[in-house]
Amino acid sequence: MEFAEVLRRRRMIRSYDAARPVPADALDAVLAAALRVPSAGFTQAISFLVLTSDSERETFWRLTADADSAWLRGMRSAPVLVALWTNQEAYLDRYAEPDKGWTDRVPARWSAPYWFVDAGMASMAALLSAVDQHLGACFFGIPADRIAAVRDTFGVPPSQLSVGVISLGYPVSAPISGSPTRRPRKAPTELIHRGVW
C-alpha cells in the first residue's frame, strides 16, 4: 500500500471482528514498525506488553474498566492489545554517558520528555503499520489509578511508565464518514504558521 493511502485510511477503530484473529506475521510487522522509530540517544527504552489470549485480555479489561459502555463493548472485541511502556531512567542514564555528558540527570534539562516523545513515535508507527497490514487499531490510555494494578498483575517493572494501549484487529465494518459526532478536521491554515505565528 502506498504511504499516502496508509495516511488517508488511518482511523481510530473501536469495534473489531472477535472471530478473526490477527495473524502472527501481521502482529510481528506492527511491532517491528514500532521498534524502527527514532530514539533519542538511541536509548531504545520503549517496551511492549502484548496480550493475545482471551484470559490476558479479559484480565486487562477487568483491571482497567468499570462499566460496559458502548465504546468499551467494541474495544473489548479486539483480539490483540499492545500496552506501550517507557523508561525515563533509561533516558537519563543514557544522557549521563560521556558522549552526552549531562551527568546531573535532571529531567528539567530536556526541552520535552523524549521518553514520551519516542513512545508517541512508536505508537504512530504501529498505527500506520496496522493499516498497511489491513488491520484496524486504536490508541487509548489506561486510567491513571489503574496503572499500578496492570503493572502488578502482568509483572511490569516499576521503572516502566505507562504510555497507552493499542487495540488491534479486523474492523467490524468500514468507518462511517460524515458521522455527526465526529469533530471536523481543522484547516491547515489554522495549524501551520510559515515564517511568523
Coordinates of C-alpha atoms in Angstrom, one line a residue:
M1 CA 0.0 0.0 0.0
E2 CA 1.3 3.5 -0.9
F3 CA 2.2 5.7 2.1
A4 CA -0.3 8.4 1.1
E5 CA -3.0 5.7 1.1
V6 CA -2.0 4.5 4.5
L7 CA -2.2 8.0 5.9
R8 CA -5.6 8.6 4.3
R9 CA -7.0 5.3 5.7
R10 CA -5.7 5.6 9.2
R11 CA -8.6 5.9 11.7
M12 CA -9.1 5.0 15.4
I13 CA -11.1 1.8 15.1
R14 CA -13.3 1.0 18.2
S15 CA -15.1 -2.2 17.1
Y16 CA -13.5 -5.4 15.9
D17 CA -14.4 -8.8 14.5
A18 CA -13.7 -11.0 17.5
A19 CA -13.9 -14.1 15.3
R20 CA -11.0 -13.1 13.2
P21 CA -7.6 -13.5 14.9
V22 CA -4.7 -11.2 14.0
P23 CA -2.2 -13.3 12.0
A24 CA 1.2 -13.7 13.8
D25 CA 3.1 -12.2 10.9
A26 CA 0.8 -9.1 10.8
L27 CA 1.3 -8.6 14.6
D28 CA 5.0 -9.0 14.2
A29 CA 5.1 -6.4 11.4
V30 CA 3.2 -3.9 13.6
L31 CA 5.6 -4.5 16.4
A32 CA 8.7 -4.3 14.1
A33 CA 7.5 -1.0 12.8
A34 CA 7.1 0.4 16.3
L35 CA 10.7 -0.6 17.0
R36 CA 12.1 1.2 13.9
V37 CA 11.3 4.7 15.0
P38 CA 13.8 7.4 16.1
S39 CA 15.1 7.0 19.6
A40 CA 16.8 9.9 21.5
G41 CA 20.4 9.0 22.0
F42 CA 19.4 5.6 20.6
T43 CA 18.2 4.8 24.1
Q44 CA 15.7 2.2 22.8
A45 CA 13.7 2.2 26.0
I46 CA 10.2 1.8 24.6
S47 CA 8.7 -1.6 25.6
F48 CA 5.6 -3.5 24.7
L49 CA 3.3 -5.8 26.7
V50 CA 1.4 -7.9 24.1
L51 CA -1.8 -9.5 25.2
T52 CA -3.3 -12.0 22.8
S53 CA -5.0 -14.7 24.8
D54 CA -8.7 -14.4 25.9
S55 CA -7.6 -14.7 29.6
E56 CA -4.9 -12.0 29.2
R57 CA -7.3 -9.5 27.6
E58 CA -10.1 -10.3 30.0
T59 CA -7.8 -9.7 32.9
F60 CA -6.7 -6.4 31.4
W61 CA -10.3 -5.2 30.9
R62 CA -11.3 -6.3 34.4
L63 CA -8.4 -4.2 35.8
T64 CA -9.0 -1.1 33.8
A65 CA -12.7 -0.7 33.1
D66 CA -15.7 -0.4 35.3
A67 CA -18.9 -0.4 33.2
D68 CA -19.7 -2.0 29.8
S69 CA -20.3 1.2 27.8
A70 CA -20.9 1.1 24.1
W71 CA -17.3 2.1 23.2
L72 CA -15.9 -0.5 25.6
R73 CA -18.1 -3.2 24.1
G74 CA -16.4 -2.7 20.7
M75 CA -12.9 -2.2 22.2
R76 CA -13.3 -5.4 24.2
S77 CA -13.7 -7.4 21.0
A78 CA -10.1 -6.6 19.9
P79 CA -8.1 -9.8 19.6
V80 CA -4.8 -8.1 20.5
L81 CA -3.9 -5.4 23.0
V82 CA -0.4 -3.9 22.9
A83 CA 0.5 -1.8 26.0
L84 CA 3.3 0.7 25.5
W85 CA 5.7 1.5 28.3
T86 CA 8.7 3.8 28.5
N87 CA 11.6 4.2 31.0
Q88 CA 12.6 7.7 32.0
E89 CA 15.5 6.5 34.0
A90 CA 17.0 4.8 30.9
Y91 CA 17.0 8.1 29.1
L92 CA 18.5 10.0 32.0
D93 CA 21.2 7.2 32.3
R94 CA 21.9 7.4 28.5
Y95 CA 22.3 11.2 28.5
A96 CA 24.7 10.9 31.5
E97 CA 27.1 8.8 29.4
P98 CA 30.4 10.5 28.3
D99 CA 29.2 11.2 24.7
K100 CA 26.2 13.2 26.0
G101 CA 27.6 14.5 29.3
W102 CA 24.5 15.5 31.2
T103 CA 25.8 13.9 34.4
D104 CA 23.2 15.8 36.6
R105 CA 20.4 13.6 35.3
V106 CA 17.9 16.4 35.7
P107 CA 14.7 15.9 33.7
A108 CA 14.1 19.7 33.5
R109 CA 17.1 19.9 31.2
W110 CA 15.1 18.3 28.5
S111 CA 13.1 20.6 26.2
A112 CA 10.4 17.8 26.1
P113 CA 10.3 14.4 27.8
Y114 CA 11.7 12.4 25.0
W115 CA 10.9 9.1 26.8
F116 CA 7.3 10.0 25.9
V117 CA 8.1 11.6 22.5
D118 CA 9.8 8.4 21.4
A119 CA 6.8 6.4 22.7
G120 CA 4.5 8.6 20.7
M121 CA 6.5 7.9 17.5
A122 CA 6.4 4.2 18.2
S123 CA 2.6 4.4 18.7
M124 CA 2.2 6.2 15.4
A125 CA 4.4 3.8 13.5
A126 CA 2.3 0.9 14.9
L127 CA -0.9 2.6 13.9
L128 CA 0.3 3.2 10.4
S129 CA 1.7 -0.3 10.1
A130 CA -1.7 -1.7 11.2
V131 CA -3.3 0.0 8.2
D132 CA -0.6 -1.4 6.0
Q133 CA -1.5 -4.9 7.3
H134 CA -5.2 -4.3 6.6
L135 CA -6.0 -4.1 10.4
G136 CA -7.9 -1.7 12.5
A137 CA -6.2 -0.1 15.5
C138 CA -7.0 2.4 18.3
F139 CA -4.7 4.1 20.8
F140 CA -6.1 4.7 24.3
G141 CA -4.9 5.3 27.8
I142 CA -5.1 3.2 30.9
P143 CA -6.8 5.3 33.7
A144 CA -4.1 6.6 36.0
D145 CA -5.5 5.0 39.1
R146 CA -5.5 1.6 37.3
I147 CA -1.9 1.5 36.1
A148 CA -0.4 0.0 39.3
A149 CA -2.9 -2.9 39.1
V150 CA -1.9 -3.6 35.4
R151 CA 1.8 -3.3 36.3
D152 CA 1.4 -5.7 39.3
T153 CA -0.8 -8.3 37.5
F154 CA 1.4 -8.5 34.4
G155 CA 4.8 -8.2 36.1
V156 CA 5.7 -4.9 34.6
P157 CA 8.8 -3.4 36.4
P158 CA 8.2 -0.3 38.5
S159 CA 10.7 1.6 36.2
Q160 CA 8.2 1.4 33.4
L161 CA 5.8 4.3 32.8
S162 CA 2.5 3.6 31.1
V163 CA 2.1 5.5 27.8
G164 CA -1.1 3.8 26.5
V165 CA -2.5 0.8 24.7
I166 CA -3.1 -0.1 21.1
S167 CA -6.0 -2.4 20.2
L168 CA -5.6 -4.4 17.0
G169 CA -7.9 -6.5 14.9
Y170 CA -10.1 -6.5 11.8
P171 CA -12.7 -3.8 11.9
V172 CA -16.3 -4.9 12.1
S173 CA -17.1 -2.5 9.2
A174 CA -15.5 0.4 7.4
P175 CA -15.5 3.6 9.4
I176 CA -18.6 5.7 8.9
S177 CA -17.7 9.0 7.3
G178 CA -19.6 12.2 8.0
S179 CA -20.7 11.0 11.4
P180 CA -22.5 13.8 13.3
T181 CA -20.4 13.0 16.4
R182 CA -17.1 13.4 14.5
R183 CA -15.3 16.6 15.0
P184 CA -14.3 18.4 11.8
R185 CA -10.7 18.5 10.8
K186 CA -9.2 21.9 11.3
A187 CA -7.9 23.7 8.2
P188 CA -4.2 23.6 7.7
T189 CA -4.1 27.4 7.8
E190 CA -5.2 27.2 11.5
L191 CA -2.2 25.0 12.4
I192 CA 0.6 25.7 10.0
H193 CA 2.4 29.0 10.6
R194 CA 5.0 30.0 7.9
G195 CA 7.7 32.5 9.0
V196 CA 5.6 34.1 11.8
W197 CA 2.8 32.8 14.0

